[in-house]
PDB file of C-alpha atoms in Angstrom:
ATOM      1  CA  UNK A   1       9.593   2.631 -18.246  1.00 72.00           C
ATOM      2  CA  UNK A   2       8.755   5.174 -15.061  1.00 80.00           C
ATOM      3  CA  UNK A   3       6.378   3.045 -13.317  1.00 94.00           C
ATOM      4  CA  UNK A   4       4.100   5.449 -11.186  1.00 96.00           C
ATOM      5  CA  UNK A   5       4.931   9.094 -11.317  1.00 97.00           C
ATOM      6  CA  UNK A   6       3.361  11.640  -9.174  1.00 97.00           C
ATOM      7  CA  UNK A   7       3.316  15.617  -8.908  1.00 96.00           C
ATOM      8  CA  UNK A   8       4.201  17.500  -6.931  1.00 96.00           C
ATOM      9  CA  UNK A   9       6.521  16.083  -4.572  1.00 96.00           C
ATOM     10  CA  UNK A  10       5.906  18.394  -1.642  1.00 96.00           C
ATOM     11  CA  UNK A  11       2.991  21.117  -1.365  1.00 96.00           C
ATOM     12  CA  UNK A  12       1.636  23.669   1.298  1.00 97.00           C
ATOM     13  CA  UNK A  13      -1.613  24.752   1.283  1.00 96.00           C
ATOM     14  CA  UNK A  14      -3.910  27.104   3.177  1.00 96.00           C
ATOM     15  CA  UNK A  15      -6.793  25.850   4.825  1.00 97.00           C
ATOM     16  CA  UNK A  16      -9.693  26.650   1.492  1.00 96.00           C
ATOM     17  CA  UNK A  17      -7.386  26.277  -0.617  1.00 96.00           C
ATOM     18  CA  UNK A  18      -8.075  23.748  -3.663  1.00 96.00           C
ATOM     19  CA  UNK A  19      -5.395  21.597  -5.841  1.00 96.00           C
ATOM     20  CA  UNK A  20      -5.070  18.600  -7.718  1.00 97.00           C
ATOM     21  CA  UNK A  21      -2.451  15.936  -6.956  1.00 98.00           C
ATOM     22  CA  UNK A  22      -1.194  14.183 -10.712  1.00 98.00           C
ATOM     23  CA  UNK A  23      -0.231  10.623 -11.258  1.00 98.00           C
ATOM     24  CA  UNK A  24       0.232   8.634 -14.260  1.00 97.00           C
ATOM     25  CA  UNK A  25       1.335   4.949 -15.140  1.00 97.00           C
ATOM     26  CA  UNK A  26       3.046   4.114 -18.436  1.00 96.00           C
ATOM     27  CA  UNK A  27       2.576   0.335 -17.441  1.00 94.00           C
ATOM     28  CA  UNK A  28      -1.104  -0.170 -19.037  1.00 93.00           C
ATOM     29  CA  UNK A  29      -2.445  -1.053 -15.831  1.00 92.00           C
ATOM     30  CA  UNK A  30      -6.090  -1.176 -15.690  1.00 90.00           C
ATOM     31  CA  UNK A  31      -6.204  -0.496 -12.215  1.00 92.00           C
ATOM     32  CA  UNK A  32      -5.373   2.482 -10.311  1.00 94.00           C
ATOM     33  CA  UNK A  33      -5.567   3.670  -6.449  1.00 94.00           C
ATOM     34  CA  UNK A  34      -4.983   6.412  -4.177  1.00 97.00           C
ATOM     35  CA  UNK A  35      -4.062   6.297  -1.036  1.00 96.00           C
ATOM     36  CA  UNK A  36      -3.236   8.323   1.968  1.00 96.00           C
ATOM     37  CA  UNK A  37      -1.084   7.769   5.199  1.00 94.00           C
ATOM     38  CA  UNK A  38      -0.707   9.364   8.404  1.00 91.00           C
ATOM     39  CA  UNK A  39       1.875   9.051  10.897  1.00 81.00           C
ATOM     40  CA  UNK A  40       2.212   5.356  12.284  1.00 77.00           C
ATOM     41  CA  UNK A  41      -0.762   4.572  10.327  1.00 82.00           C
ATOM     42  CA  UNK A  42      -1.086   2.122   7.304  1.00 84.00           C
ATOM     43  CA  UNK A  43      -2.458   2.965   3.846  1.00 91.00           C
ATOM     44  CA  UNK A  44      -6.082   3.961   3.582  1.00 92.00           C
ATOM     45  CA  UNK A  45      -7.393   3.740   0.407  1.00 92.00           C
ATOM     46  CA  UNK A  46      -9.284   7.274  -0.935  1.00 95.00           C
ATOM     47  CA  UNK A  47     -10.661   6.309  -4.518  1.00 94.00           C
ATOM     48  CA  UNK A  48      -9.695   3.482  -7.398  1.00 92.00           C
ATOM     49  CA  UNK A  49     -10.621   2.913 -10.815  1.00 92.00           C
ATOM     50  CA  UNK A  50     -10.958  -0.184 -12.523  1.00 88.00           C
ATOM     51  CA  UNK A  51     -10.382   1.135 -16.136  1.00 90.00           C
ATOM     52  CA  UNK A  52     -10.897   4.652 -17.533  1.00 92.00           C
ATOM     53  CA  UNK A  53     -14.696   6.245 -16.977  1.00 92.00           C
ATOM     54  CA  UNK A  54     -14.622   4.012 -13.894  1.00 91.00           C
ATOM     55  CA  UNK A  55     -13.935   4.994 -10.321  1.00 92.00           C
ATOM     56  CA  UNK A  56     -15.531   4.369  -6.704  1.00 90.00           C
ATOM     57  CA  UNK A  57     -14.994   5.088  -3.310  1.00 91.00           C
ATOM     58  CA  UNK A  58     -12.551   3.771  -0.827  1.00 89.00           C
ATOM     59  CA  UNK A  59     -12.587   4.055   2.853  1.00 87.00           C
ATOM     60  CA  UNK A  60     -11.831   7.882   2.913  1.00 93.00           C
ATOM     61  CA  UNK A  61     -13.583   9.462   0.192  1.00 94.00           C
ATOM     62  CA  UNK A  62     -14.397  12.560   2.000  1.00 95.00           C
ATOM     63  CA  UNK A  63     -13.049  15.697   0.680  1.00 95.00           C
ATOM     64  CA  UNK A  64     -11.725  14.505  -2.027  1.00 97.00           C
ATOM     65  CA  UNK A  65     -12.571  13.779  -6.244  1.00 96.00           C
ATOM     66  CA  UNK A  66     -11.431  11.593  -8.866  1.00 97.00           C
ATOM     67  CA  UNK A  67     -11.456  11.183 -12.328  1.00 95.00           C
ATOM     68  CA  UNK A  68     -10.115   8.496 -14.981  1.00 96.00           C
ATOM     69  CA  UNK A  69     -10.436  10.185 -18.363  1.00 96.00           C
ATOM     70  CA  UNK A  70      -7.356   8.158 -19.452  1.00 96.00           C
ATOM     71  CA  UNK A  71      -5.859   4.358 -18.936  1.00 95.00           C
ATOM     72  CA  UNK A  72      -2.676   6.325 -17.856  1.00 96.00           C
ATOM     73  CA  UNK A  73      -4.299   9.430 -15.814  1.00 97.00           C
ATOM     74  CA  UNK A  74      -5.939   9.164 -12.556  1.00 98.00           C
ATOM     75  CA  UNK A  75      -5.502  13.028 -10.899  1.00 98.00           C
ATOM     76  CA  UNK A  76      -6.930  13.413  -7.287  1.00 98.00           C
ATOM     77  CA  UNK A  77      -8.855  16.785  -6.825  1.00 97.00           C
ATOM     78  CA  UNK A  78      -9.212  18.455  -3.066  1.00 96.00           C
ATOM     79  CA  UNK A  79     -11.826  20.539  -2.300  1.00 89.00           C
ATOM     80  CA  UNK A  80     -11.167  22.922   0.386  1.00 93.00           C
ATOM     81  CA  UNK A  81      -8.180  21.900   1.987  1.00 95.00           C
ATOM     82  CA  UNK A  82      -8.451  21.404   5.551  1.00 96.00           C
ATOM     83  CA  UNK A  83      -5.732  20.092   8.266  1.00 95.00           C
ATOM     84  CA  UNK A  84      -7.202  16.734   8.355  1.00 95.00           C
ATOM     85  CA  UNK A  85      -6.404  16.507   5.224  1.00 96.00           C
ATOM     86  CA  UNK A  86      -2.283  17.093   5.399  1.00 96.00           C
ATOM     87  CA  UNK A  87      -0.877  13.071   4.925  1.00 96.00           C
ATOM     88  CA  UNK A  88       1.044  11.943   2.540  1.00 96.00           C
ATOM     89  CA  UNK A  89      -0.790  10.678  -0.514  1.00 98.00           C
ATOM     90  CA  UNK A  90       0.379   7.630  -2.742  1.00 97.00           C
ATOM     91  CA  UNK A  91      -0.902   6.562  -5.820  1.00 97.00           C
ATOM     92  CA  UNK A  92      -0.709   3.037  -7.228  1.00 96.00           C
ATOM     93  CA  UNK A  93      -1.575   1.165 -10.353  1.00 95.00           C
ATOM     94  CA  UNK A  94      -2.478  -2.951 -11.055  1.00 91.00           C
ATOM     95  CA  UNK A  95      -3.083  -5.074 -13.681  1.00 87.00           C
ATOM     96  CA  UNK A  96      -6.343  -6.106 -11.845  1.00 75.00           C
ATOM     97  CA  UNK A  97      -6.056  -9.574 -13.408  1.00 70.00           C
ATOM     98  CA  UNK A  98      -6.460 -12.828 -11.283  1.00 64.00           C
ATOM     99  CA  UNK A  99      -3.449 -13.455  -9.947  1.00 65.00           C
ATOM    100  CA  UNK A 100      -1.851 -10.004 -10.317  1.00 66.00           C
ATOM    101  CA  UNK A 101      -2.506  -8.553  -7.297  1.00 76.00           C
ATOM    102  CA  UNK A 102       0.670  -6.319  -6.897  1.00 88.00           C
ATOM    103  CA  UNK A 103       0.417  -2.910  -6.846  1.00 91.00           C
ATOM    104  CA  UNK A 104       3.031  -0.292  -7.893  1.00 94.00           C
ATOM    105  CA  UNK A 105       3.403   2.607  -6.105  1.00 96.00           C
ATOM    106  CA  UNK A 106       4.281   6.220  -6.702  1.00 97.00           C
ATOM    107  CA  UNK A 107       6.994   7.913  -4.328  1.00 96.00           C
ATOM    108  CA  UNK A 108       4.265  10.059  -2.808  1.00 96.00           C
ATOM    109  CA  UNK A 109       3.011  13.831  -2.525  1.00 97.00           C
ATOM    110  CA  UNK A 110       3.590  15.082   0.978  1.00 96.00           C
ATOM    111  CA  UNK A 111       0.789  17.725   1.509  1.00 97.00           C
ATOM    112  CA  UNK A 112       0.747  20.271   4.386  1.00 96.00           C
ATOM    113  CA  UNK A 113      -2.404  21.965   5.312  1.00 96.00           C
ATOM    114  CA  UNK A 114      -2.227  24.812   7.308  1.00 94.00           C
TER     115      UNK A 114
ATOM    116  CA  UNK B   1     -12.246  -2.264  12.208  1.00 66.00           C
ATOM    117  CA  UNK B   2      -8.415  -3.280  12.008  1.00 76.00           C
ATOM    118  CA  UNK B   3      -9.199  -6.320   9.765  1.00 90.00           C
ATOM    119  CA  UNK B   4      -4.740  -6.304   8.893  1.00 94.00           C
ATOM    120  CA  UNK B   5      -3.233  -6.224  12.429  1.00 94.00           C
ATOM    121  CA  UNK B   6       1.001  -5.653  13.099  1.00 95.00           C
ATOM    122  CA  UNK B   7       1.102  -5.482  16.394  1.00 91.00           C
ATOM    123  CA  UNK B   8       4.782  -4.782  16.389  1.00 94.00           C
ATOM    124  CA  UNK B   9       5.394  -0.957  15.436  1.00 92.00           C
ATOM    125  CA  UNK B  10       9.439  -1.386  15.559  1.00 95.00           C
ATOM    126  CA  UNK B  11      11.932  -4.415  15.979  1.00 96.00           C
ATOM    127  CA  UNK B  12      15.887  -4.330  16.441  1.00 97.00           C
ATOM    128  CA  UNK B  13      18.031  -7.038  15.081  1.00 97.00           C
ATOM    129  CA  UNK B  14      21.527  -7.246  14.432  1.00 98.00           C
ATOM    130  CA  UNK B  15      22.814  -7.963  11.266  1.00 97.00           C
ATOM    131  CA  UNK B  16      23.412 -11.586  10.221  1.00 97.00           C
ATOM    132  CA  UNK B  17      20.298 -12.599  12.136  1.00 98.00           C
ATOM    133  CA  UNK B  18      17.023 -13.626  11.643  1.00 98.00           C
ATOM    134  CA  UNK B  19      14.281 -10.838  11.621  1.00 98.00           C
ATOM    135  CA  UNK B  20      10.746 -12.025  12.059  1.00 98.00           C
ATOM    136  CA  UNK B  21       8.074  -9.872  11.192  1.00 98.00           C
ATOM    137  CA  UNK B  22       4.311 -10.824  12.030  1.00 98.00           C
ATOM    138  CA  UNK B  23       1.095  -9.792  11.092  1.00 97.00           C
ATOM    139  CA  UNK B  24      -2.157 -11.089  12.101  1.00 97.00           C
ATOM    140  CA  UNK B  25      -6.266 -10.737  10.288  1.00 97.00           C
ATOM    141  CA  UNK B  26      -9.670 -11.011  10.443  1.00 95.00           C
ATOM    142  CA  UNK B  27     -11.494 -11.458   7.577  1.00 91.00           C
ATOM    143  CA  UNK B  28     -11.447 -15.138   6.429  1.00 91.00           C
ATOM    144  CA  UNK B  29     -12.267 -13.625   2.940  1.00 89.00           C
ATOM    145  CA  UNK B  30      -8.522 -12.826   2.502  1.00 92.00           C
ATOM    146  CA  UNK B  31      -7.167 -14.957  -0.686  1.00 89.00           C
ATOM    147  CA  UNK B  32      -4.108 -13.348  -1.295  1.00 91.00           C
ATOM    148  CA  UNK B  33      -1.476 -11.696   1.332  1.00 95.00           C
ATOM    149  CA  UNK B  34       1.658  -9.206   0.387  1.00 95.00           C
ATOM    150  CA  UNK B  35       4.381  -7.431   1.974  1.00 97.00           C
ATOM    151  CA  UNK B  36       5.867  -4.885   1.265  1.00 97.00           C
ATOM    152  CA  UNK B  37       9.098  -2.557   2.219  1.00 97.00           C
ATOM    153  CA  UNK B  38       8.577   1.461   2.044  1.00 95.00           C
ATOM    154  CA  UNK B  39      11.944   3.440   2.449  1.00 95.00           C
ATOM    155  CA  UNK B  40      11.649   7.089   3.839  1.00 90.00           C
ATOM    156  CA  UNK B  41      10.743   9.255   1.116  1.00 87.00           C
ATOM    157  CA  UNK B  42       9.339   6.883  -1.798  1.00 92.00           C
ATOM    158  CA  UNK B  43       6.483   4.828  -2.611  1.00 94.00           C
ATOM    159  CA  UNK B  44       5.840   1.176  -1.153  1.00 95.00           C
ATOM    160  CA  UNK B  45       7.875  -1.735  -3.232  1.00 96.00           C
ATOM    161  CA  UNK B  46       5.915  -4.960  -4.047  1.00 94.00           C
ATOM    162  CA  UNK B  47       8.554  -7.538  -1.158  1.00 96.00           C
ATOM    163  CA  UNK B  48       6.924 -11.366  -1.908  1.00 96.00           C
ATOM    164  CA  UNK B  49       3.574 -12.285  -1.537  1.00 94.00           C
ATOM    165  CA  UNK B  50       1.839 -15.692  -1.002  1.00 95.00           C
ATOM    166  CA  UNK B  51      -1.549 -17.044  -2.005  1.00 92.00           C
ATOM    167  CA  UNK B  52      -3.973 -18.785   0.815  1.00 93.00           C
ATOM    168  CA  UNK B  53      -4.188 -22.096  -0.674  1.00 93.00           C
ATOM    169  CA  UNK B  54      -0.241 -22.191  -0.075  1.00 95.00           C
ATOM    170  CA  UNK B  55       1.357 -21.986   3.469  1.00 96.00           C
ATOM    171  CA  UNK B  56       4.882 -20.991   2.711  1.00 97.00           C
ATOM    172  CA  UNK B  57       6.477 -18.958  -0.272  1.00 97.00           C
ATOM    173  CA  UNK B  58      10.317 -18.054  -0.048  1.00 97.00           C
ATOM    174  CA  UNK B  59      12.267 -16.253  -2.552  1.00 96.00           C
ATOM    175  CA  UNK B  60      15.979 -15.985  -1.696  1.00 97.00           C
ATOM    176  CA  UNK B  61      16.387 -14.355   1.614  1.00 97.00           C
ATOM    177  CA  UNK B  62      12.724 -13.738   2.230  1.00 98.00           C
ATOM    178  CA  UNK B  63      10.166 -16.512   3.311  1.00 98.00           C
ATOM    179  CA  UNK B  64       6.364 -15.538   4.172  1.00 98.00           C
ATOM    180  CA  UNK B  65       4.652 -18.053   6.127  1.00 98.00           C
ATOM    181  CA  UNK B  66       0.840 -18.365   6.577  1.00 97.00           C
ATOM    182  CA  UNK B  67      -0.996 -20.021   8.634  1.00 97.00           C
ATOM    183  CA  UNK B  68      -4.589 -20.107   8.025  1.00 96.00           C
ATOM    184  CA  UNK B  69      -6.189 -21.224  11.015  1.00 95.00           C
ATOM    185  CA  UNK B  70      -4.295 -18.947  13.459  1.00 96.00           C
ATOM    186  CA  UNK B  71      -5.285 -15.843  10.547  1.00 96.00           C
ATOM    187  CA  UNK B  72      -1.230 -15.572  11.265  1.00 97.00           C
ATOM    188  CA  UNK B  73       1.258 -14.384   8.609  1.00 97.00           C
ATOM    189  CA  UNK B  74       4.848 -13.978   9.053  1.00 98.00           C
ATOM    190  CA  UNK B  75       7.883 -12.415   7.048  1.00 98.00           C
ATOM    191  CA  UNK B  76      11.497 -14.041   7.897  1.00 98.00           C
ATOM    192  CA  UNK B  77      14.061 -12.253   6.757  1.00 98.00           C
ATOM    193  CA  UNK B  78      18.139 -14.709   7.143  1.00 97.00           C
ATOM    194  CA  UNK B  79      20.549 -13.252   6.833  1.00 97.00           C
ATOM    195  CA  UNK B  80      19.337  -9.354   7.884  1.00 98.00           C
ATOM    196  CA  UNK B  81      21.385  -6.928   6.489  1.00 97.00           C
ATOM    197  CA  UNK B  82      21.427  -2.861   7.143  1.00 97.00           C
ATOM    198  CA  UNK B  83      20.102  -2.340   3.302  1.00 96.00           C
ATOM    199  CA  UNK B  84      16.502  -4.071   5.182  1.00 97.00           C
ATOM    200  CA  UNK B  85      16.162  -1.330   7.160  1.00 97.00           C
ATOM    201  CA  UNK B  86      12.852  -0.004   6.164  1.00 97.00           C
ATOM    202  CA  UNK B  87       8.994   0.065   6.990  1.00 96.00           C
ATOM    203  CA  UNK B  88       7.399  -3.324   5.747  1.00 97.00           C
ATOM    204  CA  UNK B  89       3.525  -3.213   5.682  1.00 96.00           C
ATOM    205  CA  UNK B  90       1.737  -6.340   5.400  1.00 96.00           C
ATOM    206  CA  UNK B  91      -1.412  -6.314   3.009  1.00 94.00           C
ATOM    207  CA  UNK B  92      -4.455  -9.114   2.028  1.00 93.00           C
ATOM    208  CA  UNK B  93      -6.211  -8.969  -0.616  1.00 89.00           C
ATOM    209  CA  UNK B  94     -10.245 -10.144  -1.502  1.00 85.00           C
ATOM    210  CA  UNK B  95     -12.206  -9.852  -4.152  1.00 76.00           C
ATOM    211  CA  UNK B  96     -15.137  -7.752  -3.818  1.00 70.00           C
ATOM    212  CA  UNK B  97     -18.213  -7.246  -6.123  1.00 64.00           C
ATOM    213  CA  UNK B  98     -18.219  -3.964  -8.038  1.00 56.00           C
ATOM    214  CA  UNK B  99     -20.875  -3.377 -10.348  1.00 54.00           C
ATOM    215  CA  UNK B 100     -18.267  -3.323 -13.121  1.00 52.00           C
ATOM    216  CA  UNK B 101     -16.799  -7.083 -12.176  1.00 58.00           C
ATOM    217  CA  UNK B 102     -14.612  -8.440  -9.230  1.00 62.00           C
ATOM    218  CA  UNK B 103     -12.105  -5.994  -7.601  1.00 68.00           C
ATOM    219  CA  UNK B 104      -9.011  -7.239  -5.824  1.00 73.00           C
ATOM    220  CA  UNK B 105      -9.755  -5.493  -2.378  1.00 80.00           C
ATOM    221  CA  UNK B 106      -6.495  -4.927  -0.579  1.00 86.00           C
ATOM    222  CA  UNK B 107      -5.876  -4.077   2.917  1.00 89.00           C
ATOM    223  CA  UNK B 108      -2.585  -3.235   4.586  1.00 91.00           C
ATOM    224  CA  UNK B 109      -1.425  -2.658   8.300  1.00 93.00           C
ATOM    225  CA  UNK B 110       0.225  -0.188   9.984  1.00 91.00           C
ATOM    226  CA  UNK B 111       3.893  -1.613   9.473  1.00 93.00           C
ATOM    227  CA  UNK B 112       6.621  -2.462  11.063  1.00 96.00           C
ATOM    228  CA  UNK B 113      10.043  -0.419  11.170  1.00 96.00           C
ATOM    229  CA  UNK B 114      12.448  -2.947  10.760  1.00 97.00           C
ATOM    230  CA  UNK B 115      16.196  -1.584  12.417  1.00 98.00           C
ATOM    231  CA  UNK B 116      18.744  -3.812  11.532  1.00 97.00           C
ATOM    232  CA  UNK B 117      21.893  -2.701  13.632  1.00 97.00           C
ATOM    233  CA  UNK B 118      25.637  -3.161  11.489  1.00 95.00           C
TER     234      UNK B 118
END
C-alpha cells in the first residue's frame, strides 16, 4: 500500500513554461486535494474532487487546472508558469465519509519558477 | 481572513518536558479539529484529532484539548522527545454545501516548529 505518491519530486521551470504535477492514491479514497505552501505559510488549498468527473475550486485556483478522470488520478496542470507560482505543492486524498476527516498526504513536489 | 490562527511560529523545549502547542479560530462552524506533524522534506502525517462535541482526546503521549467557548485548541505533548521535532499544523474542518453533497472543508494554520533540545 503507497498511500499518496506524487511526481516529480523537485522541478525547475522557466517563467511560460507549462507542466503537470502527478499524484495518485491506491487507498480508494473518494476524496482528493491539492495544496500549496509557501514559506512560513500554512496549506492553501488549490482544487479537490469529491469522486472522479468531480472537481471545484479552492482558495487559489488561479493558474492552475484539474482533472479527475480516475478514483486514483488527480494530476494538477500549470499554465504558464510564473514566480508566484514556485511553492511546494502537496496532494492529499480522504475517504470523505462522516467521521473520516483525515487526510493523507503526498511528500510534495517542490517547484521553482524562474 | 485567518479563520485557523498559531500564533506561535517556533517553541524550544527540552526533552522530558511538556510542549504545549496552541492554536486559536474563528469560524464557529468548525466540527472537527486535527493536527498534524510535517517533517522537512515529506508530506503532512495525520497526529490526533478531536471532534467539537468532545473537549479532550489523548492518545498515548499526545492530548488535544478544546475549548469551545475560548475557539482555543491545544496540543500537549509529555514526555517531549527529539524524534517530535517537526512542524505541527493545526487544521478544522466544516462541512460545506457542494452541489454534489456535503464536503468536509478543512482549514489549517501556519504551524508551529516544535525544537525539542536532547
Amino acid at each position: 500500500n503507497a498511500g499518496v505518491t506524487q511526481t516529480p519530486k523537485f522541478r525547475i521551470l522557466k517563467i511560460g513554461q507549462s507542466m503537470t504535477l502527478q499524484c495518485t492514491q491506491d487507498m480508494n479514497h473518494n476524496y482528493m486535494y491539492w495544496y500549496r505552501q509557501d514559506p512560513g505559510m500554512g496549506l492553501k488549498l488549490i482544487y479537490y474532487s469529491v469522486g472522479a468527473g468531480i472537481t471545484d475550486k479552492g482558495e487559489v485556483p488561479n493558474g492552475y487546472n484539474v482533472s479527475r478522470s480516475t478514483t486514483e488520478d488527480f494530476p494538477l496542470r500549470l499554465e504558464l508558469a510564473a514566480p508566484s507560482q514556485t511553492s511546494v505543492y502537496f496532494c492529499a486524498s480522504s475517504p470523505g465519509l462522516a467521521g473520516e476527516e483525515t487526510q493523507y498526504f503526498g511528500p510534495g513536489t517542490r517547484l521553482l519558477v524562474l | 481572513d485567518q479563520q485557523v490562527k498559531q500564533n506561535s511560529p517556533s517553541l524550544s523545549v527540552q526533552e522530558g518536558r511538556i510542549s504545549i502547542l496552541n492554536c486559536d479560530y474563528t469560524n464557529s462552524m468548525f466540527d472537527y479539529f486535527l493536527w498534524y506533524k510535517k517533517y522537512p522534506a515529506e508530506g503532512p502525517t495525520f497526529l490526533i484529532s478531536i471532534s467539537s462535541i468532545k473537549d479532550k482526546n489523548e492518545d498515548g503521549r499526545f492530548t488535544v484539548f478544546l475549548n469551545k467557548s475560548a475557539k482555543h485548541l491545544s496540543l500537549h505533548i509529555v514526555p517531549s522527545q527529539p524524534g517530535d521535532s517537526a512542524v505541527y499544523f493545526c487544521a478544522a474542518s466544516a462541512t460545506t454545501s457542494i452541489n454534489s453533497g456535503g464536503y468536509q472543508k478543512v482549514t489549517f494554520g501556519t504551524g508551529t516548529k516544535l525544537q525539542v533540545i536532547p
